Coordinates of C-alpha atoms in Angstrom, one line a residue:
Chain Z
M1 CA 0.0 0.0 0.0
V2 CA 2.8 2.4 0.8
T3 CA 5.4 2.4 -2.0
S4 CA 8.8 3.8 -1.4
D5 CA 8.2 6.5 -4.0
D6 CA 5.8 8.6 -2.2
V7 CA 7.0 8.2 1.3
L8 CA 8.0 11.5 2.8
L9 CA 8.8 10.3 6.4
R10 CA 10.3 7.0 7.2
V11 CA 10.9 5.9 10.8
A12 CA 12.9 2.8 10.9
G13 CA 13.5 0.8 14.2
V14 CA 13.5 3.9 16.3
G15 CA 13.8 3.4 20.0
K16 CA 14.7 5.5 22.9
S17 CA 16.0 4.3 26.2
Y18 CA 17.4 6.0 29.2
R19 CA 19.9 4.6 31.7
A20 CA 18.8 5.0 35.2
R21 CA 21.4 3.5 37.7
E22 CA 22.0 0.0 36.5
R23 CA 18.7 -0.4 34.8
T24 CA 17.8 0.7 31.2
V25 CA 14.3 2.1 30.9
D26 CA 12.7 2.1 27.6
A27 CA 10.7 5.2 26.7
L28 CA 10.1 4.1 23.1
R29 CA 10.4 0.6 21.6
R30 CA 11.5 0.0 17.9
I31 CA 9.0 1.9 16.0
D32 CA 8.6 1.4 12.1
L33 CA 6.4 3.8 10.4
S34 CA 6.1 5.2 7.0
V35 CA 4.2 8.4 6.2
R36 CA 3.3 9.3 2.5
D37 CA 3.6 12.8 1.1
G38 CA 0.4 14.7 1.9
E39 CA -0.9 12.2 4.4
F40 CA -2.6 12.9 7.8
V41 CA -1.4 10.4 10.3
A42 CA -2.5 10.6 13.9
V43 CA -0.5 8.9 16.7
V44 CA -2.5 7.8 19.7
G45 CA -1.7 6.0 22.9
A46 CA -2.2 6.4 26.7
S47 CA 0.2 8.6 28.6
G48 CA 3.7 7.1 28.8
C49 CA 3.5 5.2 25.5
G50 CA 6.2 7.5 24.1
K51 CA 4.3 9.3 21.6
T52 CA 5.9 12.7 22.5
T53 CA 9.3 11.0 22.5
L54 CA 8.6 9.8 19.1
L55 CA 7.6 13.2 17.8
K56 CA 10.7 14.8 19.4
I57 CA 12.9 12.3 17.7
V58 CA 11.2 12.9 14.3
A59 CA 11.7 16.7 14.9
G60 CA 15.3 16.1 15.5
L61 CA 15.1 17.6 18.9
L62 CA 16.0 14.3 20.5
P63 CA 18.5 11.7 19.3
A64 CA 17.2 8.1 19.1
T65 CA 18.9 5.4 20.8
T66 CA 18.4 3.0 18.0
G67 CA 17.1 3.3 14.3
E68 CA 16.8 6.2 12.1
V69 CA 14.4 8.8 10.8
V70 CA 14.5 9.8 7.1
L71 CA 12.6 12.8 5.9
G72 CA 12.5 13.5 2.3
G73 CA 15.4 11.2 1.6
R74 CA 17.7 12.7 4.2
R75 CA 18.5 11.2 7.6
V76 CA 17.3 13.4 10.5
T77 CA 20.1 14.3 12.9
E78 CA 19.0 17.9 13.7
P79 CA 15.8 19.8 13.0
P80 CA 15.2 19.5 9.2
A81 CA 14.4 22.6 7.3
E82 CA 11.0 21.4 5.9
L83 CA 9.6 20.9 9.4
G84 CA 6.9 22.9 11.2
I85 CA 6.0 22.2 14.6
V86 CA 3.0 23.1 17.1
F87 CA 3.3 22.3 20.8
Q88 CA 0.6 21.7 23.4
E89 CA 1.8 24.5 25.5
Y90 CA 1.0 27.5 23.2
G91 CA 1.5 29.9 26.1
R92 CA 5.1 28.7 26.6
S93 CA 6.0 28.2 22.9
L94 CA 5.0 31.7 21.8
F95 CA 7.4 34.6 22.6
A96 CA 5.4 37.0 25.0
W97 CA 7.5 40.0 24.2
K98 CA 6.8 39.8 20.5
T99 CA 3.5 40.6 18.8
V100 CA 1.5 38.0 16.9
R101 CA 3.0 39.2 13.6
Q102 CA 6.6 39.2 15.0
N103 CA 6.0 35.6 16.4
V104 CA 4.9 34.3 13.1
E105 CA 7.7 36.2 11.2
L106 CA 10.5 35.0 13.4
P107 CA 11.3 31.7 11.6
L108 CA 11.0 33.5 8.3
R109 CA 13.6 36.1 9.1
H110 CA 16.4 33.6 8.7
R111 CA 15.4 32.3 5.3
S112 CA 16.4 34.0 2.0
L113 CA 13.1 35.9 1.4
G114 CA 12.6 39.3 0.4
R115 CA 10.9 41.6 2.9
A116 CA 7.7 42.0 0.8
E117 CA 7.6 38.3 0.4
R118 CA 8.0 37.5 4.0
R119 CA 5.4 40.1 4.9
A120 CA 3.0 38.4 2.4
L121 CA 3.6 35.1 3.8
V122 CA 2.9 36.3 7.5
A123 CA -0.3 38.1 6.4
E124 CA -1.6 35.0 4.4
A125 CA -0.9 32.7 7.3
L126 CA -2.7 35.0 9.8
D127 CA -5.6 35.3 7.5
A128 CA -5.8 31.6 7.1
V129 CA -6.1 31.0 10.8
G130 CA -8.6 34.0 11.1
L131 CA -6.3 36.3 13.0
G132 CA -5.7 39.0 10.4
Q133 CA -7.0 41.6 12.8
A134 CA -4.9 40.6 15.7
A135 CA -1.7 40.9 14.2
D136 CA -0.4 43.8 16.4
A137 CA -1.7 42.2 19.6
Y138 CA 0.6 40.4 22.1
P139 CA -0.1 36.7 22.5
W140 CA -1.1 37.2 26.2
Q141 CA -3.8 39.5 25.2
L142 CA -5.5 36.6 23.3
S143 CA -7.6 33.6 24.4
G144 CA -6.0 30.1 24.6
G145 CA -7.6 29.0 21.4
M146 CA -6.4 32.3 19.5
Q147 CA -2.9 31.7 21.0
Q148 CA -2.8 28.3 19.5
R149 CA -3.9 29.7 16.1
V150 CA -0.8 31.9 16.2
A151 CA 1.3 29.0 16.7
I152 CA -0.4 27.2 13.8
A153 CA -0.1 30.4 11.6
R154 CA 3.7 30.4 12.5
A155 CA 4.0 26.8 11.3
I156 CA 2.2 27.2 8.0
A157 CA 3.9 30.5 7.2
Y158 CA 7.0 28.4 7.3
R159 CA 5.5 26.4 4.5
P160 CA 6.7 23.0 6.0
R161 CA 6.4 19.7 4.1
L162 CA 5.9 18.0 7.3
L163 CA 3.8 19.5 10.1
L164 CA 4.3 18.0 13.7
M165 CA 1.7 18.6 16.3
D166 CA 2.0 17.5 19.8
E167 CA -1.5 17.4 21.5
P168 CA -2.1 20.9 20.3
F169 CA -5.7 21.1 21.2
S170 CA -5.8 19.4 24.6
A171 CA -5.4 22.7 26.6
V172 CA -8.4 24.4 25.1
D173 CA -12.1 24.1 25.9
A174 CA -14.3 21.8 23.9
Q175 CA -16.0 24.3 21.6
T176 CA -12.7 25.9 20.7
R177 CA -11.3 22.6 20.2
G178 CA -13.9 21.6 17.6
D179 CA -13.1 24.9 15.7
L180 CA -9.4 24.3 15.8
E181 CA -9.8 20.7 14.5
D182 CA -11.9 22.0 11.5
L183 CA -9.4 24.7 10.9
L184 CA -6.6 22.2 10.8
A185 CA -8.5 20.0 8.4
R186 CA -9.0 22.9 6.0
L187 CA -5.4 24.1 6.3
W188 CA -4.2 20.5 5.6
R189 CA -6.1 20.3 2.3
R190 CA -5.3 23.9 1.4
Y191 CA -1.5 23.6 1.8
A192 CA -1.1 20.0 0.9
M193 CA 1.0 19.4 4.0
T194 CA 1.9 16.1 5.6
V195 CA 0.7 16.0 9.2
L196 CA 1.9 13.9 12.1
F197 CA -0.6 14.5 14.8
V198 CA 0.1 13.2 18.4
T199 CA -3.1 13.0 20.7
H200 CA -4.4 11.0 23.6
D201 CA -7.9 11.8 22.2
I202 CA -9.1 8.7 20.1
D203 CA -12.1 10.7 18.7
E204 CA -10.0 13.5 17.5
A205 CA -7.5 11.1 15.9
V206 CA -10.2 9.4 13.9
Y207 CA -12.0 12.5 13.1
L208 CA -8.9 14.3 11.7
S209 CA -6.7 11.5 10.1
Q210 CA -6.4 9.2 7.2
R211 CA -4.6 6.7 9.4
V212 CA -4.4 6.1 13.1
V213 CA -1.2 4.7 14.6
V214 CA -1.6 3.2 18.0
L215 CA 1.4 3.0 20.5
G216 CA 1.0 0.5 23.3
T217 CA 1.2 1.4 26.9
G218 CA 4.5 0.8 28.7
A219 CA 6.5 1.7 25.6
A220 CA 5.2 -1.5 23.9
G221 CA 5.8 0.0 20.5
L222 CA 3.6 0.3 17.6
V223 CA 0.6 -2.1 18.2
D224 CA -1.6 -1.3 15.3
E225 CA -2.2 1.0 12.3
I226 CA -5.8 1.6 11.4
P227 CA -6.7 3.3 8.0
V228 CA -9.6 5.7 8.4
D229 CA -11.8 5.2 5.5
L230 CA -14.2 8.1 6.3
P231 CA -15.2 10.6 3.5
A232 CA -12.6 13.3 2.9
E233 CA -15.1 15.9 3.8
R234 CA -15.7 15.7 7.4
D235 CA -18.0 17.6 9.8
Q236 CA -18.2 17.7 13.5
L237 CA -21.9 16.6 13.6
T238 CA -22.4 14.1 10.8
T239 CA -19.0 12.5 10.8
R240 CA -18.9 12.0 14.5
S241 CA -22.4 10.5 14.5
S242 CA -21.8 8.1 11.6
P243 CA -21.8 4.4 12.2
R244 CA -18.4 4.0 10.5
F245 CA -17.0 6.6 12.9
G246 CA -18.3 4.6 15.8
E247 CA -16.6 1.4 14.5
L248 CA -13.3 3.0 13.9
R249 CA -13.5 4.6 17.3
A250 CA -14.3 1.4 19.0
R251 CA -11.4 -0.4 17.2
V252 CA -8.8 2.2 18.2
Y253 CA -10.1 2.2 21.6
A254 CA -9.7 -1.5 22.0
R255 CA -6.2 -1.4 20.7
V256 CA -5.3 1.6 23.0
R257 CA -6.8 -0.1 26.0
H258 CA -6.0 -3.7 25.5
T259 CA -2.4 -3.6 24.5
P260 CA -0.7 -7.0 25.2
Q261 CA 1.5 -6.3 28.1
P262 CA 5.3 -6.9 28.0
L263 CA 6.0 -9.6 30.5
E264 CA 8.2 -7.7 32.8
S265 CA 5.8 -4.7 33.4
V266 CA 2.7 -5.5 35.3
T267 CA 0.6 -2.5 35.6
P268 CA -2.7 -2.8 37.6
Chain M
M1 CA -13.4 59.3 29.4
T2 CA -10.4 57.1 30.3
G3 CA -8.3 60.2 29.9
V4 CA -9.9 62.2 32.6
R5 CA -10.4 59.3 34.8
G6 CA -6.8 58.2 34.2
L7 CA -5.5 61.8 35.0
R8 CA -7.6 61.9 38.2
A9 CA -6.2 58.4 39.2
A10 CA -2.8 59.5 38.5
A11 CA -3.2 62.7 40.5
A12 CA -4.6 60.6 43.5
G13 CA -1.9 58.2 43.2
A14 CA 0.8 61.1 43.2
G15 CA -1.0 62.7 46.1
L16 CA -0.8 59.4 48.1
A17 CA 2.8 59.0 47.2
L18 CA 4.0 62.5 48.0
G19 CA 1.6 63.0 51.0
L20 CA 3.6 61.2 53.6
P21 CA 7.1 62.6 52.6
A22 CA 5.5 66.1 52.6
L23 CA 4.1 65.6 56.0
L24 CA 7.4 64.2 57.4
L25 CA 9.3 67.0 56.1
T26 CA 6.8 69.4 57.6
L27 CA 7.0 67.7 61.0
W28 CA 10.7 67.8 60.8
W29 CA 10.6 71.5 59.9
V30 CA 8.4 72.4 62.9
A31 CA 9.8 70.1 65.4
S32 CA 13.4 71.3 64.6
A33 CA 12.6 75.0 64.3
G34 CA 13.6 75.8 67.8
S35 CA 16.4 73.3 68.1
T36 CA 19.6 74.5 69.7
S37 CA 21.5 71.1 69.5
I38 CA 24.4 71.6 67.2
F39 CA 24.0 68.0 65.9
L40 CA 20.3 68.4 65.1
P41 CA 20.0 71.8 63.6
P42 CA 16.7 73.3 62.4
L43 CA 15.7 72.0 58.9
R44 CA 15.6 75.7 57.9
E45 CA 19.4 76.0 58.4
I46 CA 19.9 72.6 56.6
A47 CA 18.0 74.1 53.7
A48 CA 20.0 77.2 53.6
A49 CA 23.1 75.1 53.7
F50 CA 21.8 73.0 50.9
D51 CA 21.5 76.1 48.6
D52 CA 25.0 77.4 49.7
V53 CA 26.8 74.2 49.3
W54 CA 25.3 72.2 46.5
L55 CA 23.9 74.8 44.2
S56 CA 27.4 76.2 43.6
D57 CA 30.5 74.6 42.0
A58 CA 30.3 71.7 44.5
F59 CA 28.1 70.0 42.0
R60 CA 30.9 70.1 39.5
R61 CA 33.5 69.3 42.2
D62 CA 31.8 66.5 44.1
V63 CA 28.5 65.4 42.6
V64 CA 29.8 64.8 39.0
P65 CA 32.7 62.6 40.1
S66 CA 30.5 60.7 42.4
L67 CA 27.9 60.1 39.6
W68 CA 30.7 59.1 37.2
R69 CA 32.2 56.5 39.6
L70 CA 28.7 55.2 40.1
G71 CA 27.8 55.1 36.6
A72 CA 31.0 53.4 35.4
G73 CA 31.1 51.0 38.3
Y74 CA 27.4 50.1 37.9
A75 CA 27.6 49.7 34.2
T76 CA 30.8 47.5 34.6
A77 CA 28.8 45.3 37.0
V78 CA 25.7 44.9 34.8
V79 CA 27.8 44.1 31.6
V80 CA 30.1 41.6 33.3
G81 CA 27.3 40.1 35.4
V82 CA 24.9 39.6 32.6
A83 CA 27.7 38.2 30.4
A84 CA 29.0 35.8 33.0
G85 CA 25.6 34.9 34.4
Y86 CA 24.4 34.1 30.9
V87 CA 27.4 31.6 30.4
I88 CA 26.9 30.2 33.8
G89 CA 23.2 29.7 33.4
R90 CA 23.3 28.3 30.0
W91 CA 25.9 25.7 30.4
A92 CA 25.7 23.2 33.3
A93 CA 29.4 22.3 33.0
V94 CA 30.4 26.0 33.6
R95 CA 27.9 26.1 36.5
A96 CA 29.4 23.1 38.3
L97 CA 32.9 24.5 37.7
T98 CA 32.2 28.0 39.0
S99 CA 29.5 27.5 41.7
P100 CA 32.0 26.9 44.7
V101 CA 34.0 30.0 43.8
L102 CA 30.9 32.1 43.2
A103 CA 29.5 30.9 46.6
Y104 CA 32.6 32.3 48.3
F105 CA 32.8 35.6 46.5
R106 CA 29.2 36.4 46.7
V107 CA 29.3 36.5 50.5
L108 CA 32.6 38.4 50.7
P109 CA 31.5 42.0 51.5
A110 CA 32.9 44.4 48.8
P111 CA 34.2 47.0 51.4
V112 CA 36.6 44.4 52.8
M113 CA 38.4 44.7 49.6
I114 CA 39.2 48.5 50.0
P115 CA 42.3 48.1 52.0
V116 CA 43.5 45.4 49.5
L117 CA 42.8 47.7 46.5
L118 CA 44.3 50.8 48.3
V119 CA 47.5 48.8 48.5
A120 CA 47.3 47.3 45.1
V121 CA 45.7 50.0 42.9
G122 CA 46.0 53.2 44.9
I123 CA 43.6 56.0 45.9
G124 CA 42.5 56.8 42.2
D125 CA 39.1 56.4 40.7
A126 CA 40.1 52.9 39.5
T127 CA 39.8 51.6 43.1
K128 CA 36.4 53.0 43.7
L129 CA 35.1 51.7 40.4
V130 CA 36.5 48.3 41.2
V131 CA 34.8 48.4 44.7
I132 CA 31.5 49.4 43.1
A133 CA 31.6 46.9 40.4
L134 CA 32.7 44.0 42.5
G135 CA 29.8 44.6 45.0
A136 CA 27.1 45.1 42.5
L137 CA 28.2 42.3 40.2
W138 CA 26.8 39.4 42.3
P139 CA 23.1 40.3 42.3
V140 CA 23.3 40.7 38.5
L141 CA 25.3 37.7 37.9
L142 CA 23.3 35.2 40.1
N143 CA 20.0 36.6 39.0
T144 CA 20.9 36.4 35.3
A145 CA 22.3 32.9 35.7
D146 CA 19.0 31.7 37.4
G147 CA 16.9 33.3 34.9
V148 CA 18.7 31.8 31.9
R149 CA 18.8 28.4 33.6
S150 CA 15.0 28.5 34.1
V151 CA 14.1 29.6 30.5
D152 CA 11.2 27.4 29.3
D153 CA 12.2 24.2 27.6
V154 CA 9.4 24.5 25.1
Q155 CA 10.7 28.0 24.0
L156 CA 14.1 26.5 23.5
E157 CA 12.6 23.6 21.5
T158 CA 10.6 26.0 19.4
A159 CA 13.6 27.9 18.6
A160 CA 15.6 24.8 17.7
A161 CA 12.8 23.3 15.7
Y162 CA 12.5 26.4 13.5
R163 CA 16.3 26.4 13.1
L164 CA 16.8 29.9 14.4
P165 CA 20.5 30.9 14.2
A166 CA 22.6 30.7 17.5
W167 CA 22.7 34.5 17.7
T168 CA 19.0 34.7 17.6
R169 CA 18.6 31.9 20.1
H170 CA 20.9 33.7 22.6
R171 CA 18.9 36.9 22.2
L172 CA 15.6 35.0 22.8
V173 CA 17.1 33.4 25.9
L174 CA 18.4 36.6 27.3
R175 CA 15.0 38.3 26.6
A176 CA 13.1 35.5 28.3
A177 CA 15.3 35.9 31.3
S178 CA 15.1 39.7 31.4
P179 CA 12.7 39.9 34.3
R180 CA 15.3 38.3 36.5
V181 CA 18.1 40.4 35.0
F182 CA 16.2 43.5 35.9
A183 CA 15.6 42.2 39.5
G184 CA 19.3 41.8 39.8
A185 CA 20.1 45.1 38.3
R186 CA 17.7 46.8 40.7
Q187 CA 19.5 45.3 43.7
A188 CA 22.8 46.1 42.2
L189 CA 21.9 49.8 42.0
G190 CA 21.2 50.1 45.5
I191 CA 24.5 48.5 46.4
S192 CA 26.2 50.6 43.9
I193 CA 25.1 53.8 45.7
I194 CA 26.1 52.3 49.1
L195 CA 29.6 51.4 47.8
M196 CA 30.1 54.8 46.1
V197 CA 29.5 56.7 49.4
V198 CA 31.6 54.2 51.5
S199 CA 34.5 54.2 49.1
E200 CA 34.5 58.0 49.0
M201 CA 34.4 58.1 52.7
L202 CA 37.4 55.9 53.1
M203 CA 39.6 56.8 50.2
S204 CA 38.8 60.0 48.3
T205 CA 39.5 63.7 47.9
D206 CA 36.1 64.5 46.4
G207 CA 32.8 63.2 45.9
L208 CA 29.6 63.1 48.0
G209 CA 30.8 60.7 50.5
F210 CA 34.1 62.5 51.0
R211 CA 32.4 65.8 51.3
V212 CA 29.8 64.6 54.0
T213 CA 32.7 63.3 56.1
Q214 CA 34.7 66.5 55.6
F215 CA 31.7 68.5 56.8
Q216 CA 31.4 66.3 59.8
R217 CA 35.0 66.6 60.7
S218 CA 35.0 70.4 60.4
F219 CA 31.7 70.5 62.5
A220 CA 29.8 72.1 59.6
I221 CA 26.7 70.2 60.8
P222 CA 23.9 71.8 58.6
E223 CA 26.1 71.2 55.6
M224 CA 26.7 67.7 56.5
W225 CA 22.9 67.1 57.0
S226 CA 22.5 68.7 53.5
G227 CA 24.9 66.2 52.0
V228 CA 22.9 63.3 53.5
L229 CA 19.7 64.6 52.1
L230 CA 21.3 65.0 48.8
V231 CA 22.6 61.4 48.7
G232 CA 19.1 60.3 49.7
A233 CA 17.4 62.3 46.8
L234 CA 19.8 61.0 44.4
G235 CA 19.2 57.4 45.4
F236 CA 15.5 58.0 45.0
A237 CA 15.8 59.7 41.7
L238 CA 18.0 56.9 40.2
A239 CA 15.6 54.2 41.7
K240 CA 12.6 55.9 40.0
L241 CA 14.5 56.3 36.7
F242 CA 15.4 52.6 36.9
E243 CA 11.8 51.6 37.6
L244 CA 10.7 53.7 34.5
A245 CA 13.1 51.8 32.4
E246 CA 12.2 48.4 33.9
R247 CA 8.4 49.2 33.3
R248 CA 9.0 49.9 29.7
A249 CA 11.2 46.9 29.0
L250 CA 8.9 44.4 31.0
R251 CA 5.6 45.5 29.8
W252 CA 5.1 42.1 28.2
H253 CA 5.9 40.4 31.3
R254 CA 3.4 42.1 33.4
G255 CA 0.9 41.4 30.7
A256 CA 1.8 37.7 30.4
T257 CA 1.8 37.1 34.1
G258 CA -1.4 38.9 34.5
R259 CA -0.2 41.7 36.8
Q260 CA -1.9 45.0 36.9
E261 CA -0.4 48.3 36.1
E262 CA 0.3 50.4 39.2
A263 CA -0.6 54.0 39.2
W264 CA 2.8 55.1 40.4

């Protein structure tokens, strides 16, 4: 199904372990994963499954203990140029002394772009997330949902081939969350990005993605990959209440909860 | 509408802030009016002495040198303190290497160096400058190191993921640490003023500290008092000036941490 030609991201045998005293603790166990160019993949798992660790390794922010990450044909050893990232903690990832516009512009300042071109990218990104009016505000003057929009605008202004998102919507209220999910779905189609989306929310993973990757608890590694065969056009009401959504959701849920436990780790 | 109200609030704030000092001065004026003690002269005499002494060429002779030493010593402390604090805060290895030495020097009172410096450097401005810088350095250095060390990981990861150049990242870290840098610099300003006066009292031929001691030795008591008042006023003015600069530079921090603007 996944041919090597259209693979953008290849994660091969990636694991991460920490040495604590004489024991070696696995944070992530041998993950193999391929993501096609333009695909939207969600990574789910209970806390402690290593999904954030995986994302940081893919981002080049954390070295893997084993295996390798290849993005666009090049091995990742440091943050790659074609990468955008959105963290959960928008309040900590935005720079409070910079305005919304300056925050979005910052990563672009070090690219060989003309001033006008840069301005245009920033303005377009802010419009795309619906913050055209708030360009001169400071992040702390905005609500949590709007701050996360700024972080998204910063990522898309950068025009990444791969957008990494680490539980980006888990710190906002339910209503805002739905809005942000739909915004992300629109942006993904509009900019033809590849998205790797980490979340602990199974519904969100099924609603947004084309494929859900389940990481098992206790760093059990990749336990299942579930293709999401829902229609491309999705909607908070109809999609979420469709029978197929329910089936997929149940299947992912079962895989997240009933992961075969590794022998040595017995958790109640 | 907010203009008028804001103005009124500012006036009320200023009234509150100036009310007590005005009251205290009045009390002092009245209570000391009939004083015959030569050590506690009437405030009226002190005010007259203030006019005579400080609004003459004493300004050029004593105030300017004092301010120069203060400014140069303080600036040295801030520049060296921020630079060293940054390096110490950013790299754990440097921190491990320097922390025992820092722990020793930060508790060493700067004035104790005066006799050493007198022998080693002499009585010139350099000695006073070194004393001021040495004493004011520590709060800047330690606060900067702490601030730099506690910069949010998410900010650092964001900067790394977007491949910001090293120079930009250093600037971001310093800016994120700036509330702590300012806290240290504020402490350092107070220490600088103290050390300026002390060093001038012990080893100088001009300056405010020297002049106050001279007046005391020649029993020019109202003049001595006027010098004390001037040093106090100077310290107050510098602290206010600092506060103004800090307020401007850290507006984002008050906003981000949800602290209200104060009227004064």
